[in-house]
Amino acid sequence: MADKKNKYSSSKPYQSSLTRRGALKWLGAISTAAAFPALIGCQSSSKKLNTSKGHWPNLSLSPVSANGYGKDPNLIIAPKNVWPRILTTEQLTLVAVLADIIVPREGNVPSASEVKVPDVVDEWVSAPYSRQQADKEYILNILTWLDDESILRFNALFIDVSPAKQLMIVDDIAYNKADLSAEFAKPMLAFARIRRLVLAAFFCSPEGTKDIGYLGNVPIAGDYPGPTDEAIQHLNQVLDNLGLSL
Amino acid sequence: MATFDYQVIIVGSGAGGAMAAYTLTKQGYKVLMLEAGRDYNPKTETPMFKTNAQAPLMGSGNVDKDFGFYDATVDGGWTVPGEPYTTGEGSDFLWWRSRMLGGRTNHWGRYALRFSPHDFKGFTRDGLGADWPFEYEELAPWYDKTEELVGICGTNTGLDDMPDSAEGILQPPPKPRIPELLVSAAAKKLGIATAPMHRAVLTRPKDDRQACFYATPCGHGCSIGAAFQTTTSLIPMAKATGLLTVITNAMAKEVNVDEHGKVNAITYIDKMTKQSHSLEAKVIILAASACESARILLNSKSEHHPNGLANSSGHVGKNIMDSTGVGYGALIPALAGRPKYNEDGHTANHLFIPWWGHQLHKEKLLDFPRGYHFEIGSGFRAPGAGVSGNLDGYGQPLKNIAKQAYGSYVSLSLRGEMLPNEHCYMEIDQNVKDQWGIPVVKFHWQWSEHELKQVEHGLKTARRILETMGASFTKPLPKAEDAILKGGQIIHEVGSTRMGDSSKNSVTNQWGQTWDCKNVFVMDAGVFASNPHKNCTLTIMTLAMRNATWLASQLDKGAL
């Protein structure tokens, strides 16, 4: 079913950079929690398709009950994998496809999935803090919605339809426009959440930080040099245009 | 402690406590310091040169680390587990605490502006609030000494809201960045001056502290000692005298008195063993932070002090003031896609907008009584969780918009003076105790028209400045009562044990000595008679140096 141009699909899942040690740690946590299924994770309410017009999954998600990193974490060696990750391989693969639609490869600049943005999304939606839990609500619903919508339109999961078909769906939800059809209102808001997260995770990565042009975080001997000549020239032009002077 | 024959006990190791300890030990007095938090060493614990990608959740803040993963605050923030506070009905108040050696000096903004002559005489000027029991001229030489010791970068501007330091005291400030220069040009057109912010950041080496190397946000702490915190300066310097002993994890509970009502001891809880200990004390300095010191006094009730210690005036816990705060910002189209360079600098604003309306106040041309300043937020900052803002679309066009917008956002943060009012105070909540069995604080809070009108003026002014820079706005300005930040949120709470010239309407005299108990002093921001908008820490340290020097003279004379 999947187009062979697809980088990721059901048969070519995204490989998380989760370490074996981290995975084993969570396995332990999950088996303990298995005795209390209501306390952990976020299982989608059902696998039943929800493909009526204006559909929205409204997943019933249980709150993440894991602990955070606490009030005194080690700041020098930052804790990794503090809470169990909740995204399944299928969900991670869908996040990878979306991430690369949002931030595709551009010449030598890698795409979002190439710098492991899906892992950051997974860490984020799995975190036990209120902001992340609010995002999780949107993001898990939009992931399910994309599959529902894809099945409705193309009779296959989102990751298994061609890039062109994927974009047909994304085009409907990627813009907050005045004539937005009511059926896309919720998907549009939810897509905005994951877009913001993907952009941040990309630009935070070493490659993304370079791409955005951040030149700091290096020690300077002597006085702070201030703006470059080029930057000053640009400012002078701006001041002229605005009728301002220093 | 039997082996250490201390003369003074200090509660707290932040700005006030550490400066008092430094001053007293340098004069040969033996000091025992109690700190409620754990020991902390910035040289080994500061996350220097870390990126947000290396932190959980891209370094963003949450209930564990309110100001982000790398913020220096240990075991603190808006909530401290096991140590709640409560608020009265209809009151919103946030109380920031740091439970660590050095307290809040480990992460503070390092803004270090002097108060002006007119700031000490607010009541005389407009009949509101209270005057301080001395003139600026009394404090000026102490400001010089404190600035010299702490290390402040900035310039003498001659502006009426920025008193000059003595010649040679200030270190050179870093050059301004492009967006700050644009703010400066826009403000100038509106008749408003900008100036280099005074910050407690070394641009020249001092003692064994290095000069700033212009990387790593000061809020993370500073392993090289460039950004001032007591843990890399006053505390090690005081310890080097051999006359300071520090007990960490010691949560002060109450001050004890003898059968005549004279203070003779202090009780603290050892957090590790949960055991209560009493230490005999000849002189006690409370510097636990304004509201924590007031809490200790209010919790120290006895037959002779039925309303709490040093509270015959009834003013302990009253007169609490924070700074007003509001932020307003915009994308500046003319800055989009501007040439890149390293804008880290000393990681806070190099230029700011000092209060320009002192003359307008004199001429009664403003409908609010007290001033404010603007701090400028801008720059090519290290990408974090909020780097892109809310954008539409996807793919290369989206990425290009995000990259163009990077570094073109400018925000103006108002920090203003509030006046004390009868609705802003703290008391002891008799129904709630913390995990150490100590009754907790209950806060009451209500802004008055003075603050709301000031914030309204600030929002309008911020918008005019941003518009002059070419920003356009589609939405109306928010209402002041919606936009003003919560009480306590600027973390400048002061006034809970205010000083004055009468035991009837103040808690301490001008030396921070409580009127009721000659051997109890307060040396944190609790003693402030007013809360000028210029950030409290420099004045806390200046008062602590001056008043600890006076205390030493009293000990010399045998007066205590």
XYZ file of N, CA and C in Angstrom, chain B residues 360-490:
393
model
N 7.791 64.838 35.940
C 6.333 64.848 35.690
C 5.564 64.653 36.994
N 6.100 63.801 37.861
C 5.469 63.601 39.171
C 5.491 64.897 39.976
N 6.647 65.553 39.942
C 6.770 66.815 40.688
C 5.729 67.816 40.220
N 5.496 67.801 38.914
C 4.534 68.762 38.349
C 3.106 68.225 38.379
N 2.938 67.064 39.000
C 1.620 66.442 39.165
C 0.921 66.215 37.828
N 1.679 65.727 36.859
C 1.133 65.505 35.519
C 0.776 64.042 35.272
N 0.951 63.202 36.274
C 0.644 61.777 36.099
C -0.451 61.366 37.083
N -1.283 60.397 36.673
C -2.406 60.011 37.547
C -2.079 58.796 38.410
N -0.799 58.525 38.566
C -0.360 57.460 39.475
C 0.871 57.988 40.195
N 1.073 57.570 41.453
C 2.081 58.267 42.256
C 3.526 57.801 42.100
N 3.774 56.575 41.713
C 5.168 56.096 41.774
C 5.639 55.547 40.433
N 6.944 55.538 40.274
C 7.547 55.273 38.968
C 7.801 53.807 38.662
N 8.358 53.582 37.500
C 8.701 52.230 37.034
C 9.856 52.322 36.058
N 10.401 51.196 35.707
C 11.368 51.154 34.615
C 11.002 50.010 33.683
N 11.616 49.995 32.517
C 11.436 48.886 31.578
C 12.754 48.138 31.416
N 12.669 46.822 31.494
C 13.794 45.978 31.115
C 13.518 45.465 29.702
N 14.555 45.402 28.894
C 14.389 45.038 27.485
C 14.725 43.562 27.295
N 13.785 42.839 26.700
C 14.045 41.435 26.350
C 14.171 41.322 24.843
N 15.287 40.778 24.380
C 15.492 40.681 22.931
C 16.685 39.776 22.671
N 16.993 39.607 21.394
C 18.269 38.982 21.067
C 18.172 37.621 20.411
N 19.293 37.227 19.854
C 19.449 35.878 19.305
C 19.767 34.955 20.479
N 18.734 34.433 21.097
C 18.969 33.635 22.296
C 19.096 32.159 21.951
N 19.684 31.423 22.897
C 19.787 29.973 22.711
C 18.386 29.411 22.497
N 18.184 28.641 21.418
C 16.848 28.093 21.178
C 16.363 27.246 22.356
N 15.080 27.401 22.663
C 14.453 26.619 23.716
C 13.071 26.193 23.273
N 12.278 25.719 24.213
C 10.979 25.138 23.867
C 10.040 26.141 23.209
N 10.267 27.436 23.406
C 9.356 28.422 22.836
C 9.931 29.148 21.626
N 10.954 28.584 21.021
C 11.740 29.331 20.030
C 10.923 29.818 18.833
N 9.929 29.052 18.418
C 9.259 29.414 17.157
C 8.060 30.323 17.348
N 7.447 30.305 18.524
C 6.177 31.001 18.652
C 5.103 30.252 17.880
N 3.967 30.881 17.704
C 2.871 30.218 16.996
C 2.876 30.621 15.537
N 3.133 29.657 14.674
C 3.215 29.941 13.245
C 2.270 29.013 12.497
N 1.971 29.398 11.277
C 1.113 28.597 10.407
C 1.959 27.835 9.385
N 1.365 26.789 8.828
C 1.965 26.121 7.687
C 2.879 24.971 8.071
N 3.751 24.594 7.159
C 4.681 23.488 7.376
C 5.756 23.560 6.297
N 6.770 22.742 6.485
C 7.803 22.614 5.454
C 8.738 23.816 5.382
N 9.425 23.900 4.262
C 10.429 24.945 4.109
C 9.891 26.363 4.306
N 8.693 26.670 3.781
C 8.182 28.034 4.015
C 8.028 28.340 5.509
N 7.525 27.356 6.253
C 7.367 27.535 7.702
C 8.723 27.761 8.368
N 9.668 26.930 8.009
C 10.993 27.018 8.618
C 11.630 28.376 8.302
N 11.413 28.828 7.067
C 11.981 30.128 6.705
C 11.370 31.253 7.533
N 10.056 31.166 7.764
C 9.416 32.199 8.592
C 10.007 32.172 10.001
N 10.160 30.972 10.543
C 10.708 30.840 11.900
C 12.121 31.409 11.965
N 12.907 31.134 10.936
C 14.300 31.604 10.945
C 14.383 33.119 10.754
N 13.483 33.641 9.925
C 13.454 35.096 9.728
C 13.060 35.813 11.022
N 12.092 35.216 11.721
C 11.557 35.865 12.932
C 12.527 35.772 14.113
N 13.438 34.806 14.045
C 14.379 34.591 15.156
C 15.179 35.881 15.419
N 15.147 36.324 16.660
C 15.904 37.524 17.021
C 15.216 38.828 16.665
N 13.944 38.765 16.236
C 13.260 40.016 15.876
C 12.142 40.348 16.864
N 12.084 39.590 17.944
C 11.054 39.824 18.948
C 11.637 40.696 20.057
N 10.924 41.752 20.417
C 11.386 42.640 21.489
C 10.272 42.771 22.517
N 10.615 42.562 23.782
C 9.618 42.752 24.834
C 10.123 43.774 25.850
N 9.183 44.500 26.408
C 9.493 45.473 27.450
C 8.811 45.007 28.727
N 9.610 44.770 29.747
C 9.065 44.308 31.027
C 9.046 45.457 32.006
N 7.853 45.817 32.441
C 7.706 46.895 33.419
C 7.974 46.339 34.811
N 8.760 47.074 35.583
C 8.928 46.793 37.006
C 8.668 48.107 37.727
N 7.606 48.133 38.530
C 7.191 49.400 39.109
C 7.104 49.372 40.623
N 7.041 50.565 41.189
C 6.912 50.688 42.643
C 5.453 50.564 43.037
N 5.182 49.721 44.022
C 3.834 49.673 44.585
C 3.842 50.346 45.943
N 2.680 50.729 46.386
C 2.547 51.325 47.714
C 1.970 50.297 48.671
N 2.325 50.416 49.947
C 1.722 49.483 50.901
C 0.232 49.788 51.020
N -0.564 48.771 51.244
C -1.978 49.023 51.536
C -2.471 47.999 52.547
N -3.578 48.305 53.191
C -4.023 47.485 54.320
C -4.440 46.075 53.895
N -4.630 45.859 52.591
C -5.063 44.541 52.124
C -3.890 43.627 51.774
N -2.690 44.164 51.824
C -1.519 43.358 51.480
C -0.711 43.073 52.735
N -0.885 41.887 53.281
C -0.185 41.541 54.521
C -0.145 40.023 54.669
N 0.616 39.593 55.640
C 0.669 38.162 55.962
C 0.342 37.965 57.425
N -0.144 36.780 57.729
C -0.367 36.400 59.121
C -0.020 34.922 59.228
N -0.102 34.391 60.450
C 0.138 32.962 60.618
C -1.193 32.236 60.428
N -1.183 31.219 59.595
C -2.374 30.382 59.419
C -2.391 29.365 60.558
N -3.284 29.547 61.491
C -3.286 28.695 62.695
C -3.708 27.261 62.391
N -4.226 27.029 61.200
C -4.740 25.689 60.882
C -3.757 24.811 60.111
N -2.655 25.398 59.660
C -1.750 24.634 58.796
C -0.320 24.716 59.324
N 0.308 23.553 59.426
C 1.734 23.518 59.786
C 2.518 22.880 58.659
N 3.786 23.241 58.560
C 4.618 22.589 57.549
C 5.137 21.264 58.106
N 5.937 20.572 57.287
C 6.381 19.233 57.712
C 7.306 19.271 58.923
N 7.770 20.459 59.294
C 8.627 20.567 60.477
C 7.814 20.959 61.704
N 6.486 21.055 61.505
C 5.617 21.385 62.631
C 5.520 22.876 62.885
N 5.966 23.691 61.924
C 5.962 25.140 62.101
C 4.728 25.723 61.409
N 3.937 26.511 62.130
C 2.753 27.123 61.497
C 3.156 27.958 60.272
N 2.340 27.899 59.240
C 2.716 28.494 57.955
C 2.130 29.898 57.794
N 2.550 30.546 56.725
C 2.115 31.914 56.428
C 0.841 31.888 55.596
N -0.049 32.828 55.919
C -1.229 33.059 55.089
C -1.120 34.477 54.527
N -1.170 34.572 53.192
C -1.001 35.869 52.529
C -2.345 36.465 52.120
N -2.407 37.780 52.193
C -3.565 38.532 51.704
C -3.048 39.561 50.711
N -3.789 39.735 49.632
C -3.237 40.605 48.581
C -4.331 41.290 47.772
N -4.117 42.536 47.489
C -5.022 43.283 46.619
C -4.281 44.496 46.057
N -4.211 44.586 44.742
C -3.604 45.774 44.143
C -4.528 46.967 44.344
N -3.968 48.150 44.407
C -4.793 49.360 44.493
C -4.783 50.063 43.137
N -5.575 51.105 43.035
C -5.630 51.919 41.815
C -4.249 52.454 41.435
N -3.427 52.725 42.458
C -2.088 53.277 42.176
C -1.309 52.356 41.251
N -1.339 51.074 41.574
C -0.576 50.113 40.762
C -1.232 49.917 39.392
N -2.549 49.845 39.382
C -3.236 49.566 38.107
C -3.074 50.726 37.131
N -3.145 51.934 37.632
C -2.972 53.098 36.745
C -1.534 53.172 36.225
N -0.616 52.794 37.095
C 0.782 52.784 36.662
C 0.994 51.752 35.551
N 0.420 50.575 35.733
C 0.565 49.519 34.729
C -0.114 49.927 33.419
N -1.247 50.595 33.523
C -1.937 51.081 32.323
C -1.033 52.060 31.562
N -0.424 52.956 32.293
C 0.507 53.917 31.694
C 1.683 53.189 31.046
N 2.180 52.172 31.743
C 3.310 51.415 31.230
C 2.969 50.671 29.949
N 1.796 50.073 29.913
C 1.386 49.342 28.713
C 1.273 50.285 27.522
N 0.667 51.441 27.757
C 0.538 52.430 26.661
C 1.904 52.884 26.180
N 2.793 53.124 27.127
C 4.123 53.592 26.757
C 4.894 52.519 25.999
N 4.796 51.280 26.490
C 5.485 50.173 25.819
C 4.988 50.059 24.380
N 3.681 50.178 24.211
C 3.122 50.071 22.856
C 3.626 51.199 21.958
N 3.704 52.411 22.509
C 4.194 53.542 21.704
C 5.646 53.312 21.286
N 6.428 52.796 22.205
C 7.838 52.545 21.868
C 7.928 51.483 20.772
N 7.182 50.406 20.927
C 7.230 49.315 19.942
C 6.691 49.782 18.593
N 5.648 50.594 18.620
C 5.111 51.129 17.362
C 6.131 52.034 16.679
N 6.842 52.798 17.485
C 7.875 53.671 16.915
C 8.981 52.842 16.264
N 9.142 51.601 16.749
C 10.112 50.692 16.146
C 9.547 49.986 14.918
N 8.299 50.270 14.599
C 7.710 49.689 13.396
C 6.783 48.514 13.636
N 6.535 48.179 14.916
C 5.600 47.076 15.203
C 4.177 47.545 14.942
N 3.324 46.625 14.515
C 1.908 46.973 14.394
C 1.086 46.011 15.236
N -0.010 46.521 15.750
C -0.839 45.736 16.662
C -2.266 45.667 16.132
N -2.860 44.507 16.253
C -4.252 44.371 15.824
C -5.192 44.319 17.021
N -4.672 43.881 18.155
C -5.522 43.752 19.337
C -5.393 44.988 20.216
N -6.487 45.332 20.940
C -6.370 46.436 21.899
C -5.458 46.043 23.061
N -4.953 47.018 23.760
C -4.119 46.739 24.931
C -4.931 45.970 25.967
N -4.294 45.054 26.679
C -5.025 44.368 27.752
C -5.335 45.340 28.887
N -6.342 45.009 29.659
C -6.649 45.835 30.840
C -5.578 45.607 31.904
N -5.280 46.667 32.623
C -4.223 46.577 33.639
C -4.508 45.466 34.642
N -5.775 45.349 35.073
C -6.060 44.347 36.114
C -5.907 42.920 35.587
N -5.996 42.742 34.267
C -5.770 41.410 33.692
C -4.296 41.163 33.423
N -3.586 42.237 33.084
C -2.198 42.067 32.633
C -1.204 42.052 33.786
N -1.522 42.737 34.881
C -0.556 42.842 35.984
C -0.251 41.451 36.535
N 1.018 41.189 36.778
C 1.392 39.884 37.312
C 0.936 39.787 38.767
N 0.935 38.575 39.286
C 0.414 38.358 40.645
C 1.345 38.960 41.697
N 0.783 39.239 42.838
C 1.594 39.663 43.972
C 2.637 38.592 44.257
N 3.864 39.024 44.498
C 4.941 38.083 44.792
C 5.655 37.566 43.566
N 5.026 37.725 42.404
C 5.565 37.079 41.196
C 6.867 37.706 40.715
N 7.111 38.971 41.083
C 8.378 39.591 40.693
C 9.477 39.248 41.719
